[in-house]
mmCIF file of C-alpha atoms in Angstrom:
data_model
loop_
_atom_site.group_PDB
_atom_site.id
_atom_site.type_symbol
_atom_site.label_atom_id
_atom_site.label_comp_id
_atom_site.label_asym_id
_atom_site.label_seq_id
_atom_site.Cartn_x
_atom_site.Cartn_y
_atom_site.Cartn_z
ATOM 1 C CA UNK A 1 -115.684 48.083 62.449
ATOM 2 C CA UNK A 2 -115.742 45.123 60.148
ATOM 3 C CA UNK A 3 -118.952 46.050 58.370
ATOM 4 C CA UNK A 4 -118.568 46.225 54.614
ATOM 5 C CA UNK A 5 -117.702 49.632 53.260
ATOM 6 C CA UNK A 6 -120.330 50.682 50.762
ATOM 7 C CA UNK A 7 -122.537 47.961 49.335
ATOM 8 C CA UNK A 8 -123.613 49.380 45.993
ATOM 9 C CA UNK A 9 -123.179 47.392 42.818
ATOM 10 C CA UNK A 10 -120.132 47.999 40.668
ATOM 11 C CA UNK A 11 -122.303 49.786 38.094
ATOM 12 C CA UNK A 12 -123.134 52.663 40.489
ATOM 13 C CA UNK A 13 -120.747 55.595 40.083
ATOM 14 C CA UNK A 14 -117.139 55.369 38.862
ATOM 15 C CA UNK A 15 -115.443 51.996 38.698
ATOM 16 C CA UNK A 16 -113.728 51.082 41.938
ATOM 17 C CA UNK A 17 -111.232 48.427 42.971
ATOM 18 C CA UNK A 18 -113.193 46.130 45.253
ATOM 19 C CA UNK A 19 -111.180 44.168 47.804
ATOM 20 C CA UNK A 20 -112.848 41.402 49.796
ATOM 21 C CA UNK A 21 -111.672 40.167 53.190
ATOM 22 C CA UNK A 22 -112.837 37.125 55.191
ATOM 23 C CA UNK A 23 -112.357 37.050 58.969
ATOM 24 C CA UNK A 24 -114.080 35.528 62.023
ATOM 25 C CA UNK A 25 -115.841 37.953 64.339
ATOM 26 C CA UNK A 26 -117.165 35.224 66.631
ATOM 27 C CA UNK A 27 -116.198 31.753 67.795
ATOM 28 C CA UNK A 28 -112.860 30.135 68.548
ATOM 29 C CA UNK A 29 -110.969 32.193 65.933
ATOM 30 C CA UNK A 30 -112.434 35.570 66.883
ATOM 31 C CA UNK A 31 -109.082 36.847 68.208
ATOM 32 C CA UNK A 32 -108.021 37.263 64.593
ATOM 33 C CA UNK A 33 -110.809 39.766 63.957
ATOM 34 C CA UNK A 34 -109.287 42.215 66.461
ATOM 35 C CA UNK A 35 -106.201 42.338 64.280
ATOM 36 C CA UNK A 36 -108.148 42.270 61.034
ATOM 37 C CA UNK A 37 -110.419 45.164 62.012
ATOM 38 C CA UNK A 38 -107.364 47.293 62.745
ATOM 39 C CA UNK A 39 -105.697 46.356 59.454
ATOM 40 C CA UNK A 40 -108.854 47.025 57.433
ATOM 41 C CA UNK A 41 -109.277 50.420 59.096
ATOM 42 C CA UNK A 42 -105.617 51.205 58.421
ATOM 43 C CA UNK A 43 -105.924 50.198 54.770
ATOM 44 C CA UNK A 44 -109.000 52.316 54.219
ATOM 45 C CA UNK A 45 -106.856 55.260 55.280
ATOM 46 C CA UNK A 46 -103.699 54.264 53.392
ATOM 47 C CA UNK A 47 -105.603 53.535 50.182
ATOM 48 C CA UNK A 48 -107.915 56.540 50.403
ATOM 49 C CA UNK A 49 -106.270 58.108 47.354
ATOM 50 C CA UNK A 50 -106.830 54.942 45.330
ATOM 51 C CA UNK A 51 -104.525 52.476 43.584
ATOM 52 C CA UNK A 52 -103.149 52.347 40.058
ATOM 53 C CA UNK A 53 -104.169 49.574 37.697
ATOM 54 C CA UNK A 54 -103.118 49.559 34.065
ATOM 55 C CA UNK A 55 -101.868 53.138 34.321
ATOM 56 C CA UNK A 56 -105.172 54.462 35.721
ATOM 57 C CA UNK A 57 -106.002 55.391 39.309
ATOM 58 C CA UNK A 58 -109.082 53.810 40.894
ATOM 59 C CA UNK A 59 -110.750 54.441 44.253
ATOM 60 C CA UNK A 60 -110.789 51.475 46.630
ATOM 61 C CA UNK A 61 -113.592 49.780 48.550
ATOM 62 C CA UNK A 62 -112.986 47.060 51.128
ATOM 63 C CA UNK A 63 -115.740 44.557 51.884
ATOM 64 C CA UNK A 64 -115.516 42.281 54.928
ATOM 65 C CA UNK A 65 -117.503 39.090 55.506
ATOM 66 C CA UNK A 66 -117.737 36.995 58.664
ATOM 67 C CA UNK A 67 -116.543 33.369 58.659
ATOM 68 C CA UNK A 68 -117.889 32.777 62.190
ATOM 69 C CA UNK A 69 -114.933 30.446 62.933
ATOM 70 C CA UNK A 70 -116.626 27.797 60.810
ATOM 71 C CA UNK A 71 -115.374 26.196 57.593
ATOM 72 C CA UNK A 72 -118.817 26.116 55.984
ATOM 73 C CA UNK A 73 -119.551 29.729 56.879
ATOM 74 C CA UNK A 74 -116.111 30.753 55.568
ATOM 75 C CA UNK A 75 -117.038 29.335 52.176
ATOM 76 C CA UNK A 76 -120.351 31.194 52.247
ATOM 77 C CA UNK A 77 -118.547 34.407 53.175
ATOM 78 C CA UNK A 78 -116.349 33.992 50.108
ATOM 79 C CA UNK A 79 -119.297 33.418 47.775
ATOM 80 C CA UNK A 80 -121.032 36.483 49.224
ATOM 81 C CA UNK A 81 -117.975 38.565 48.452
ATOM 82 C CA UNK A 82 -117.869 37.174 44.932
ATOM 83 C CA UNK A 83 -121.538 37.355 43.947
ATOM 84 C CA UNK A 84 -123.036 40.031 46.195
ATOM 85 C CA UNK A 85 -120.122 42.426 46.611
ATOM 86 C CA UNK A 86 -118.576 41.620 43.219
ATOM 87 C CA UNK A 87 -115.021 41.961 44.504
ATOM 88 C CA UNK A 88 -111.947 41.915 42.286
ATOM 89 C CA UNK A 89 -109.718 40.042 44.793
ATOM 90 C CA UNK A 90 -110.450 38.046 47.937
ATOM 91 C CA UNK A 91 -107.989 38.173 50.848
ATOM 92 C CA UNK A 92 -108.017 35.743 53.778
ATOM 93 C CA UNK A 93 -105.936 34.536 56.723
ATOM 94 C CA UNK A 94 -107.052 33.241 60.100
ATOM 95 C CA UNK A 95 -105.686 29.637 59.965
ATOM 96 C CA UNK A 96 -106.349 26.762 57.558
ATOM 97 C CA UNK A 97 -109.960 26.425 58.715
ATOM 98 C CA UNK A 98 -110.682 29.797 57.104
ATOM 99 C CA UNK A 99 -108.110 30.055 54.316
ATOM 100 C CA UNK A 100 -108.809 26.682 52.677
ATOM 101 C CA UNK A 101 -112.593 26.923 52.136
ATOM 102 C CA UNK A 102 -112.265 30.534 50.979
ATOM 103 C CA UNK A 103 -109.538 29.669 48.475
ATOM 104 C CA UNK A 104 -111.591 26.715 47.239
ATOM 105 C CA UNK A 105 -114.589 28.931 46.493
ATOM 106 C CA UNK A 106 -112.410 31.451 44.695
ATOM 107 C CA UNK A 107 -110.817 28.764 42.528
ATOM 108 C CA UNK A 108 -114.225 27.306 41.638
ATOM 109 C CA UNK A 109 -115.713 30.709 40.845
ATOM 110 C CA UNK A 110 -112.649 32.081 39.036
ATOM 111 C CA UNK A 111 -111.804 34.987 41.314
ATOM 112 C CA UNK A 112 -108.230 35.893 42.354
ATOM 113 C CA UNK A 113 -107.495 35.049 45.981
ATOM 114 C CA UNK A 114 -104.442 35.677 48.169
ATOM 115 C CA UNK A 115 -104.232 33.856 51.490
ATOM 116 C CA UNK A 116 -101.902 33.496 54.463
ATOM 117 C CA UNK A 117 -101.664 32.329 58.117
ATOM 118 C CA UNK A 118 -101.764 28.599 57.360
ATOM 119 C CA UNK A 119 -98.793 26.263 56.805
ATOM 120 C CA UNK A 120 -98.385 26.106 53.050
ATOM 121 C CA UNK A 121 -98.589 22.297 53.024
ATOM 122 C CA UNK A 122 -101.911 22.477 54.862
ATOM 123 C CA UNK A 123 -103.254 24.958 52.302
ATOM 124 C CA UNK A 124 -101.849 23.007 49.337
ATOM 125 C CA UNK A 125 -102.463 19.399 50.376
ATOM 126 C CA UNK A 126 -105.751 20.214 52.074
ATOM 127 C CA UNK A 127 -107.037 21.435 48.712
ATOM 128 C CA UNK A 128 -105.706 18.536 46.657
ATOM 129 C CA UNK A 129 -102.885 20.553 45.121
ATOM 130 C CA UNK A 130 -101.136 19.049 42.085
ATOM 131 C CA UNK A 131 -97.777 20.457 40.992
ATOM 132 C CA UNK A 132 -98.458 19.360 37.422
ATOM 133 C CA UNK A 133 -101.762 21.295 37.409
ATOM 134 C CA UNK A 134 -101.257 24.290 39.740
ATOM 135 C CA UNK A 135 -104.168 26.441 40.850
ATOM 136 C CA UNK A 136 -105.014 29.248 38.465
ATOM 137 C CA UNK A 137 -106.740 31.755 40.748
ATOM 138 C CA UNK A 138 -105.434 31.175 44.253
ATOM 139 C CA UNK A 139 -102.061 32.023 45.834
ATOM 140 C CA UNK A 140 -100.660 31.655 49.322
ATOM 141 C CA UNK A 141 -97.728 32.967 51.355
ATOM 142 C CA UNK A 142 -96.623 31.645 54.739
ATOM 143 C CA UNK A 143 -94.086 29.316 56.294
ATOM 144 C CA UNK A 144 -93.974 25.592 55.647
ATOM 145 C CA UNK A 145 -93.556 22.549 57.841
ATOM 146 C CA UNK A 146 -89.909 22.302 56.777
ATOM 147 C CA UNK A 147 -89.382 25.705 58.406
ATOM 148 C CA UNK A 148 -91.205 24.687 61.593
ATOM 149 C CA UNK A 149 -89.235 21.456 61.890
ATOM 150 C CA UNK A 150 -85.901 23.256 61.433
ATOM 151 C CA UNK A 151 -86.843 25.939 63.965
ATOM 152 C CA UNK A 152 -88.100 23.516 66.600
ATOM 153 C CA UNK A 153 -85.126 21.178 66.183
ATOM 154 C CA UNK A 154 -82.730 24.113 66.643
ATOM 155 C CA UNK A 155 -84.483 25.163 69.867
ATOM 156 C CA UNK A 156 -84.708 21.647 71.291
ATOM 157 C CA UNK A 157 -81.026 21.068 70.670
ATOM 158 C CA UNK A 158 -80.283 24.123 72.798
ATOM 159 C CA UNK A 159 -81.881 22.262 75.726
ATOM 160 C CA UNK A 160 -80.350 18.849 74.997
ATOM 161 C CA UNK A 161 -83.730 17.339 74.105
ATOM 162 C CA UNK A 162 -83.837 14.032 72.225
ATOM 163 C CA UNK A 163 -87.325 12.635 72.996
ATOM 164 C CA UNK A 164 -90.380 14.456 71.644
ATOM 165 C CA UNK A 165 -94.111 13.813 71.978
ATOM 166 C CA UNK A 166 -96.585 14.885 69.280
ATOM 167 C CA UNK A 167 -100.216 15.857 69.893
ATOM 168 C CA UNK A 168 -102.387 17.293 67.152
ATOM 169 C CA UNK A 169 -106.067 17.953 66.393
ATOM 170 C CA UNK A 170 -108.120 16.224 63.716
ATOM 171 C CA UNK A 171 -108.168 19.243 61.403
ATOM 172 C CA UNK A 172 -106.203 20.542 58.412
ATOM 173 C CA UNK A 173 -103.453 22.127 60.479
ATOM 174 C CA UNK A 174 -103.149 18.981 62.588
ATOM 175 C CA UNK A 175 -102.860 16.755 59.541
ATOM 176 C CA UNK A 176 -100.033 18.910 58.201
ATOM 177 C CA UNK A 177 -98.161 18.682 61.514
ATOM 178 C CA UNK A 178 -98.607 14.899 61.686
ATOM 179 C CA UNK A 179 -97.752 14.142 58.063
ATOM 180 C CA UNK A 180 -94.959 11.532 58.008
ATOM 181 C CA UNK A 181 -93.402 12.881 54.811
ATOM 182 C CA UNK A 182 -92.999 16.564 55.681
ATOM 183 C CA UNK A 183 -94.431 17.130 59.179
ATOM 184 C CA UNK A 184 -93.108 16.770 62.708
ATOM 185 C CA UNK A 185 -92.346 13.026 62.257
ATOM 186 C CA UNK A 186 -89.411 14.036 60.039
ATOM 187 C CA UNK A 187 -87.523 15.025 63.214
ATOM 188 C CA UNK A 188 -86.487 11.371 63.238
ATOM 189 C CA UNK A 189 -84.082 12.357 60.455
ATOM 190 C CA UNK A 190 -82.336 14.597 63.008
ATOM 191 C CA UNK A 191 -81.851 11.793 65.560
ATOM 192 C CA UNK A 192 -84.903 12.612 67.679
ATOM 193 C CA UNK A 193 -87.217 9.931 69.079
ATOM 194 C CA UNK A 194 -90.918 10.603 68.540
ATOM 195 C CA UNK A 195 -93.907 9.436 70.556
ATOM 196 C CA UNK A 196 -97.302 9.984 68.903
ATOM 197 C CA UNK A 197 -100.073 8.227 70.882
ATOM 198 C CA UNK A 198 -102.988 8.990 68.540
ATOM 199 C CA UNK A 199 -103.439 7.802 64.961
ATOM 200 C CA UNK A 200 -106.007 10.375 63.856
ATOM 201 C CA UNK A 201 -105.653 13.285 66.271
ATOM 202 C CA UNK A 202 -107.903 14.546 69.050
ATOM 203 C CA UNK A 203 -111.215 16.292 68.474
ATOM 204 C CA UNK A 204 -111.215 20.060 68.958
ATOM 205 C CA UNK A 205 -112.739 20.736 72.382
ATOM 206 C CA UNK A 206 -111.480 17.462 73.891
ATOM 207 C CA UNK A 207 -112.143 17.454 77.664
ATOM 208 C CA UNK A 208 -109.138 15.336 78.592
ATOM 209 C CA UNK A 209 -105.596 14.607 77.423
ATOM 210 C CA UNK A 210 -104.870 11.914 80.001
ATOM 211 C CA UNK A 211 -103.984 9.317 77.363
ATOM 212 C CA UNK A 212 -101.379 11.643 75.843
ATOM 213 C CA UNK A 213 -99.874 12.525 79.199
ATOM 214 C CA UNK A 214 -99.630 8.881 80.250
ATOM 215 C CA UNK A 215 -97.906 7.939 76.992
ATOM 216 C CA UNK A 216 -95.521 10.894 77.169
ATOM 217 C CA UNK A 217 -94.512 10.107 80.745
ATOM 218 C CA UNK A 218 -94.011 6.417 79.966
ATOM 219 C CA UNK A 219 -91.757 7.280 76.992
ATOM 220 C CA UNK A 220 -89.688 9.806 78.936
ATOM 221 C CA UNK A 221 -90.729 12.626 76.577
ATOM 222 C CA UNK A 222 -88.674 15.796 77.095
ATOM 223 C CA UNK A 223 -90.609 18.105 74.764
ATOM 224 C CA UNK A 224 -94.226 18.154 73.607
ATOM 225 C CA UNK A 225 -95.059 19.654 70.226
ATOM 226 C CA UNK A 226 -98.331 20.383 68.477
ATOM 227 C CA UNK A 227 -100.647 22.844 66.804
ATOM 228 C CA UNK A 228 -103.726 23.584 68.882
ATOM 229 C CA UNK A 229 -106.468 26.085 69.443
ATOM 230 C CA UNK A 230 -105.909 28.146 72.583
ATOM 231 C CA UNK A 231 -108.736 26.523 74.585
ATOM 232 C CA UNK A 232 -107.481 22.997 73.894
ATOM 233 C CA UNK A 233 -103.941 23.870 74.867
ATOM 234 C CA UNK A 234 -105.173 25.534 78.067
ATOM 235 C CA UNK A 235 -106.890 22.244 78.994
ATOM 236 C CA UNK A 236 -103.713 20.294 78.279
ATOM 237 C CA UNK A 237 -101.554 22.737 80.261
ATOM 238 C CA UNK A 238 -103.794 22.462 83.321
ATOM 239 C CA UNK A 239 -103.643 18.685 83.157
ATOM 240 C CA UNK A 240 -99.830 18.625 83.056
ATOM 241 C CA UNK A 241 -99.927 19.701 86.706
ATOM 242 C CA UNK A 242 -102.370 16.969 87.701
ATOM 243 C CA UNK A 243 -100.229 14.426 85.883
ATOM 244 C CA UNK A 244 -97.039 15.793 87.458
ATOM 245 C CA UNK A 245 -95.504 16.128 83.994
ATOM 246 C CA UNK A 246 -92.879 18.802 83.346
ATOM 247 C CA UNK A 247 -91.016 18.429 80.045
ATOM 248 C CA UNK A 248 -88.131 20.703 79.173
ATOM 249 C CA UNK A 249 -90.257 22.355 76.483
ATOM 250 C CA UNK A 250 -93.864 22.768 75.415
ATOM 251 C CA UNK A 251 -93.568 23.943 71.809
ATOM 252 C CA UNK A 252 -96.946 24.793 70.343
ATOM 253 C CA UNK A 253 -98.120 26.567 67.205
ATOM 254 C CA UNK A 254 -101.316 28.660 66.867
ATOM 255 C CA UNK A 255 -102.353 28.459 70.547
ATOM 256 C CA UNK A 256 -99.548 30.844 71.542
ATOM 257 C CA UNK A 257 -100.029 33.489 68.847
ATOM 258 C CA UNK A 258 -101.940 35.970 71.008
ATOM 259 C CA UNK A 259 -100.634 37.562 74.189
ATOM 260 C CA UNK A 260 -104.153 37.462 75.654
ATOM 261 C CA UNK A 261 -104.260 33.670 75.355
ATOM 262 C CA UNK A 262 -100.901 33.335 77.099
ATOM 263 C CA UNK A 263 -102.025 35.733 79.846
ATOM 264 C CA UNK A 264 -105.060 33.518 80.430
ATOM 265 C CA UNK A 265 -102.681 30.699 81.437
ATOM 266 C CA UNK A 266 -101.316 32.764 84.311
ATOM 267 C CA UNK A 267 -97.850 31.764 85.477
ATOM 268 C CA UNK A 268 -98.182 28.576 83.416
ATOM 269 C CA UNK A 269 -97.669 30.688 80.306
ATOM 270 C CA UNK A 270 -94.066 31.379 81.287
ATOM 271 C CA UNK A 271 -91.449 29.531 79.260
ATOM 272 C CA UNK A 272 -93.722 28.205 76.509
ATOM 273 C CA UNK A 273 -92.052 28.046 73.103
ATOM 274 C CA UNK A 274 -93.312 28.566 69.559
ATOM 275 C CA UNK A 275 -92.256 29.688 66.097
ATOM 276 C CA UNK A 276 -92.108 33.415 65.334
ATOM 277 C CA UNK A 277 -93.009 34.392 61.781
ATOM 278 C CA UNK A 278 -93.155 38.151 62.374
ATOM 279 C CA UNK A 279 -92.344 40.464 65.262
ATOM 280 C CA UNK A 280 -91.487 44.117 65.903
ATOM 281 C CA UNK A 281 -87.834 43.078 65.650
ATOM 282 C CA UNK A 282 -88.163 41.881 62.055
ATOM 283 C CA UNK A 283 -86.142 44.266 59.843
ATOM 284 C CA UNK A 284 -88.809 44.878 57.221
ATOM 285 C CA UNK A 285 -90.822 47.930 56.220
ATOM 286 C CA UNK A 286 -94.257 48.518 54.783
ATOM 287 C CA UNK A 287 -94.271 48.963 51.013
ATOM 288 C CA UNK A 288 -97.270 51.266 51.444
ATOM 289 C CA UNK A 289 -95.915 53.876 53.862
ATOM 290 C CA UNK A 290 -92.339 52.781 54.671
ATOM 291 C CA UNK A 291 -93.103 52.260 58.367
ATOM 292 C CA UNK A 292 -91.091 49.639 60.223
ATOM 293 C CA UNK A 293 -92.335 46.459 61.872
ATOM 294 C CA UNK A 294 -91.857 48.188 65.231
ATOM 295 C CA UNK A 295 -94.006 51.098 64.010
ATOM 296 C CA UNK A 296 -96.817 48.743 63.008
ATOM 297 C CA UNK A 297 -96.702 46.912 66.348
ATOM 298 C CA UNK A 298 -96.697 50.167 68.311
ATOM 299 C CA UNK A 299 -99.512 51.688 66.266
ATOM 300 C CA UNK A 300 -101.634 48.575 66.825
ATOM 301 C CA UNK A 301 -100.973 48.568 70.573
ATOM 302 C CA UNK A 302 -101.904 52.237 70.804
ATOM 303 C CA UNK A 303 -105.076 51.848 68.749
ATOM 304 C CA UNK A 304 -106.361 48.594 70.276
ATOM 305 C CA UNK A 305 -104.798 48.487 73.735
ATOM 306 C CA UNK A 306 -103.317 45.065 73.035
ATOM 307 C CA UNK A 307 -99.877 43.665 72.466
ATOM 308 C CA UNK A 308 -98.695 42.847 68.959
ATOM 309 C CA UNK A 309 -99.319 39.419 67.485
ATOM 310 C CA UNK A 310 -97.748 37.583 64.573
ATOM 311 C CA UNK A 311 -100.921 37.634 62.480
ATOM 312 C CA UNK A 312 -100.790 41.451 62.473
ATOM 313 C CA UNK A 313 -97.865 41.458 60.065
ATOM 314 C CA UNK A 314 -99.456 38.890 57.763
ATOM 315 C CA UNK A 315 -102.888 40.524 57.645
ATOM 316 C CA UNK A 316 -101.147 43.763 56.734
ATOM 317 C CA UNK A 317 -98.979 42.046 54.129
ATOM 318 C CA UNK A 318 -102.064 40.602 52.384
ATOM 319 C CA UNK A 319 -102.964 44.127 51.295
ATOM 320 C CA UNK A 320 -99.385 44.912 50.317
ATOM 321 C CA UNK A 321 -99.323 41.891 48.010
ATOM 322 C CA UNK A 322 -102.750 42.788 46.596
ATOM 323 C CA UNK A 323 -101.674 46.370 45.838
ATOM 324 C CA UNK A 324 -98.465 45.112 44.230
ATOM 325 C CA UNK A 325 -100.451 42.737 42.027
ATOM 326 C CA UNK A 326 -102.946 45.408 41.018
ATOM 327 C CA UNK A 327 -100.088 47.709 40.089
ATOM 328 C CA UNK A 328 -98.793 45.041 37.712
ATOM 329 C CA UNK A 329 -102.173 44.178 36.183
ATOM 330 C CA UNK A 330 -103.028 45.404 32.693
ATOM 331 C CA UNK A 331 -106.649 46.020 33.723
ATOM 332 C CA UNK A 332 -109.297 45.127 36.297
ATOM 333 C CA UNK A 333 -110.238 42.059 34.323
ATOM 334 C CA UNK A 334 -110.004 39.099 36.709
ATOM 335 C CA UNK A 335 -107.745 37.148 34.365
ATOM 336 C CA UNK A 336 -105.379 40.122 34.202
ATOM 337 C CA UNK A 337 -105.320 40.388 37.987
ATOM 338 C CA UNK A 338 -104.666 36.654 38.428
ATOM 339 C CA UNK A 339 -101.806 36.854 35.939
ATOM 340 C CA UNK A 340 -100.323 39.770 37.905
ATOM 341 C CA UNK A 341 -100.633 37.940 41.239
ATOM 342 C CA UNK A 342 -98.681 35.040 39.748
ATOM 343 C CA UNK A 343 -95.809 37.410 38.945
ATOM 344 C CA UNK A 344 -95.769 39.254 42.271
ATOM 345 C CA UNK A 345 -92.341 40.013 43.717
ATOM 346 C CA UNK A 346 -93.099 42.177 46.728
ATOM 347 C CA UNK A 347 -91.099 43.499 49.665
ATOM 348 C CA UNK A 348 -93.553 43.515 52.555
ATOM 349 C CA UNK A 349 -93.697 44.057 56.300
ATOM 350 C CA UNK A 350 -93.138 40.278 56.756
ATOM 351 C CA UNK A 351 -90.315 40.096 54.213
ATOM 352 C CA UNK A 352 -90.118 39.194 50.518
ATOM 353 C CA UNK A 353 -93.109 37.524 48.855
ATOM 354 C CA UNK A 354 -92.620 36.041 45.379
ATOM 355 C CA UNK A 355 -94.856 33.166 44.327
ATOM 356 C CA UNK A 356 -93.137 30.088 42.931
ATOM 357 C CA UNK A 357 -89.676 31.579 43.305
ATOM 358 C CA UNK A 358 -88.309 28.986 45.741
ATOM 359 C CA UNK A 359 -87.248 25.420 45.036
ATOM 360 C CA UNK A 360 -89.437 22.547 46.202
ATOM 361 C CA UNK A 361 -92.424 24.860 46.584
ATOM 362 C CA UNK A 362 -95.522 24.905 44.318
ATOM 363 C CA UNK A 363 -95.885 27.797 41.891
ATOM 364 C CA UNK A 364 -98.833 29.132 43.889
ATOM 365 C CA UNK A 365 -96.806 29.451 47.108
ATOM 366 C CA UNK A 366 -94.300 31.876 48.595
ATOM 367 C CA UNK A 367 -92.466 30.701 51.720
ATOM 368 C CA UNK A 368 -91.640 33.075 54.544
ATOM 369 C CA UNK A 369 -88.922 32.516 57.152
ATOM 370 C CA UNK A 370 -89.165 31.566 60.843
ATOM 371 C CA UNK A 371 -87.252 32.106 64.054
ATOM 372 C CA UNK A 372 -87.772 30.489 67.456
ATOM 373 C CA UNK A 373 -89.478 32.259 70.341
ATOM 374 C CA UNK A 374 -90.241 31.845 74.038
ATOM 375 C CA UNK A 375 -92.890 33.557 76.152
ATOM 376 C CA UNK A 376 -91.219 35.321 79.052
ATOM 377 C CA UNK A 377 -93.114 36.484 82.137
ATOM 378 C CA UNK A 378 -92.023 40.027 82.969
ATOM 379 C CA UNK A 379 -93.678 42.208 85.621
ATOM 380 C CA UNK A 380 -96.883 40.122 85.669
ATOM 381 C CA UNK A 381 -97.182 40.244 81.887
ATOM 382 C CA UNK A 382 -95.794 38.243 78.990
ATOM 383 C CA UNK A 383 -93.435 39.097 76.147
ATOM 384 C CA UNK A 384 -92.505 36.849 73.224
ATOM 385 C CA UNK A 385 -88.705 36.833 72.968
ATOM 386 C CA UNK A 386 -86.623 35.538 70.049
ATOM 387 C CA UNK A 387 -84.332 32.756 71.320
ATOM 388 C CA UNK A 388 -83.067 31.244 68.058
ATOM 389 C CA UNK A 389 -82.539 32.887 64.673
ATOM 390 C CA UNK A 390 -81.036 30.026 62.666
ATOM 391 C CA UNK A 391 -83.967 30.335 60.228
ATOM 392 C CA UNK A 392 -83.522 34.071 59.644
ATOM 393 C CA UNK A 393 -80.253 35.668 60.737
ATOM 394 C CA UNK A 394 -81.643 39.136 59.957
ATOM 395 C CA UNK A 395 -83.692 38.938 63.164
ATOM 396 C CA UNK A 396 -81.713 39.495 66.360
ATOM 397 C CA UNK A 397 -81.831 37.119 69.347
ATOM 398 C CA UNK A 398 -83.353 38.680 72.479
ATOM 399 C CA UNK A 399 -82.412 36.190 75.162
ATOM 400 C CA UNK A 400 -81.209 32.660 75.864
ATOM 401 C CA UNK A 401 -83.695 29.790 75.727
ATOM 402 C CA UNK A 402 -84.471 28.317 79.153
ATOM 403 C CA UNK A 403 -86.235 25.110 80.196
ATOM 404 C CA UNK A 404 -89.955 25.197 80.899
ATOM 405 C CA UNK A 405 -90.715 25.880 84.593
ATOM 406 C CA UNK A 406 -92.917 23.358 86.470
ATOM 407 C CA UNK A 407 -96.682 24.098 86.305
ATOM 408 C CA UNK A 408 -98.224 25.905 89.266
#
């Protein structure tokens, strides 16, 4: 499904708009490819009649390259799209480990790139961003750590939590979470006590979290927060039972994005909390066919036999932003496309996207809003329910937040 469409050089036949997409078919990030394959298939249908650029209509080709859940391979995938497939724009999501190396290659090789699904500080700081010399070719939309902190603090206050423990991996996402200036440590400004046992983060694939659990228990931690891959969090969750550790909340980003990963935890998936960047309840419509968020979630579930996931909305929105930019470009010249991306003001399935339009955000970034969510076990399955909407009042609250049940 993710094989590149076509493969001829741009000189064969009429000129086409060539969109490149990087995803991971295999490895620890392969869950994203299930979503991405659906979105790519959907876009090939929606864009079958072409897109308008500079007043002319052009047919569309979509080329997909495999990042293999590896930073180095993600960079190679981007260069293949640029030099072999000769794409006009590169699109990428799938966490910082994919988005950052792809954006770096596009900036170096002067090709427009739009990315998502990574905290904007991770994408910006992880690439050495400088507000006085913003990137020319690469743009990003997603939430920021300030949004995560506000959402988590609002949820923890609902449970009377004051003591929080931080665990994070030694990767780009982990560094963003642990950053003392804008990451989770800023909860101290909201009168929370923080325990962070590690100084550099754990290695992905760590076999044991005993040192974290011992430190959290000794400090009387009431909530644990972090950003983890699903396998690492599953290890930690199992070990909470052995350690007889039951905080009021386990609030984790990334590891709880996919219903399948929560199902794999069994009953220990019940009550876990996370941020919600997009859901069927979000009151936004597709700019391409006017379908609602609920329509997109239902169509995906019907086509793939899986529950919706937050990345579905953002993968879809990547193409909405790309089409909006192309519609504003004077031509298919890469400079013209980059200039149009910079000026994008799009209404998408995940909400408004306008680069550089918000205060305290780099010109290459558009922030999206967050609400708080909790996984609820219902009839031997799991549903992600909105429990706090202080970050986006347009999204309704489904149910009241409850403390985490003891592990079983």
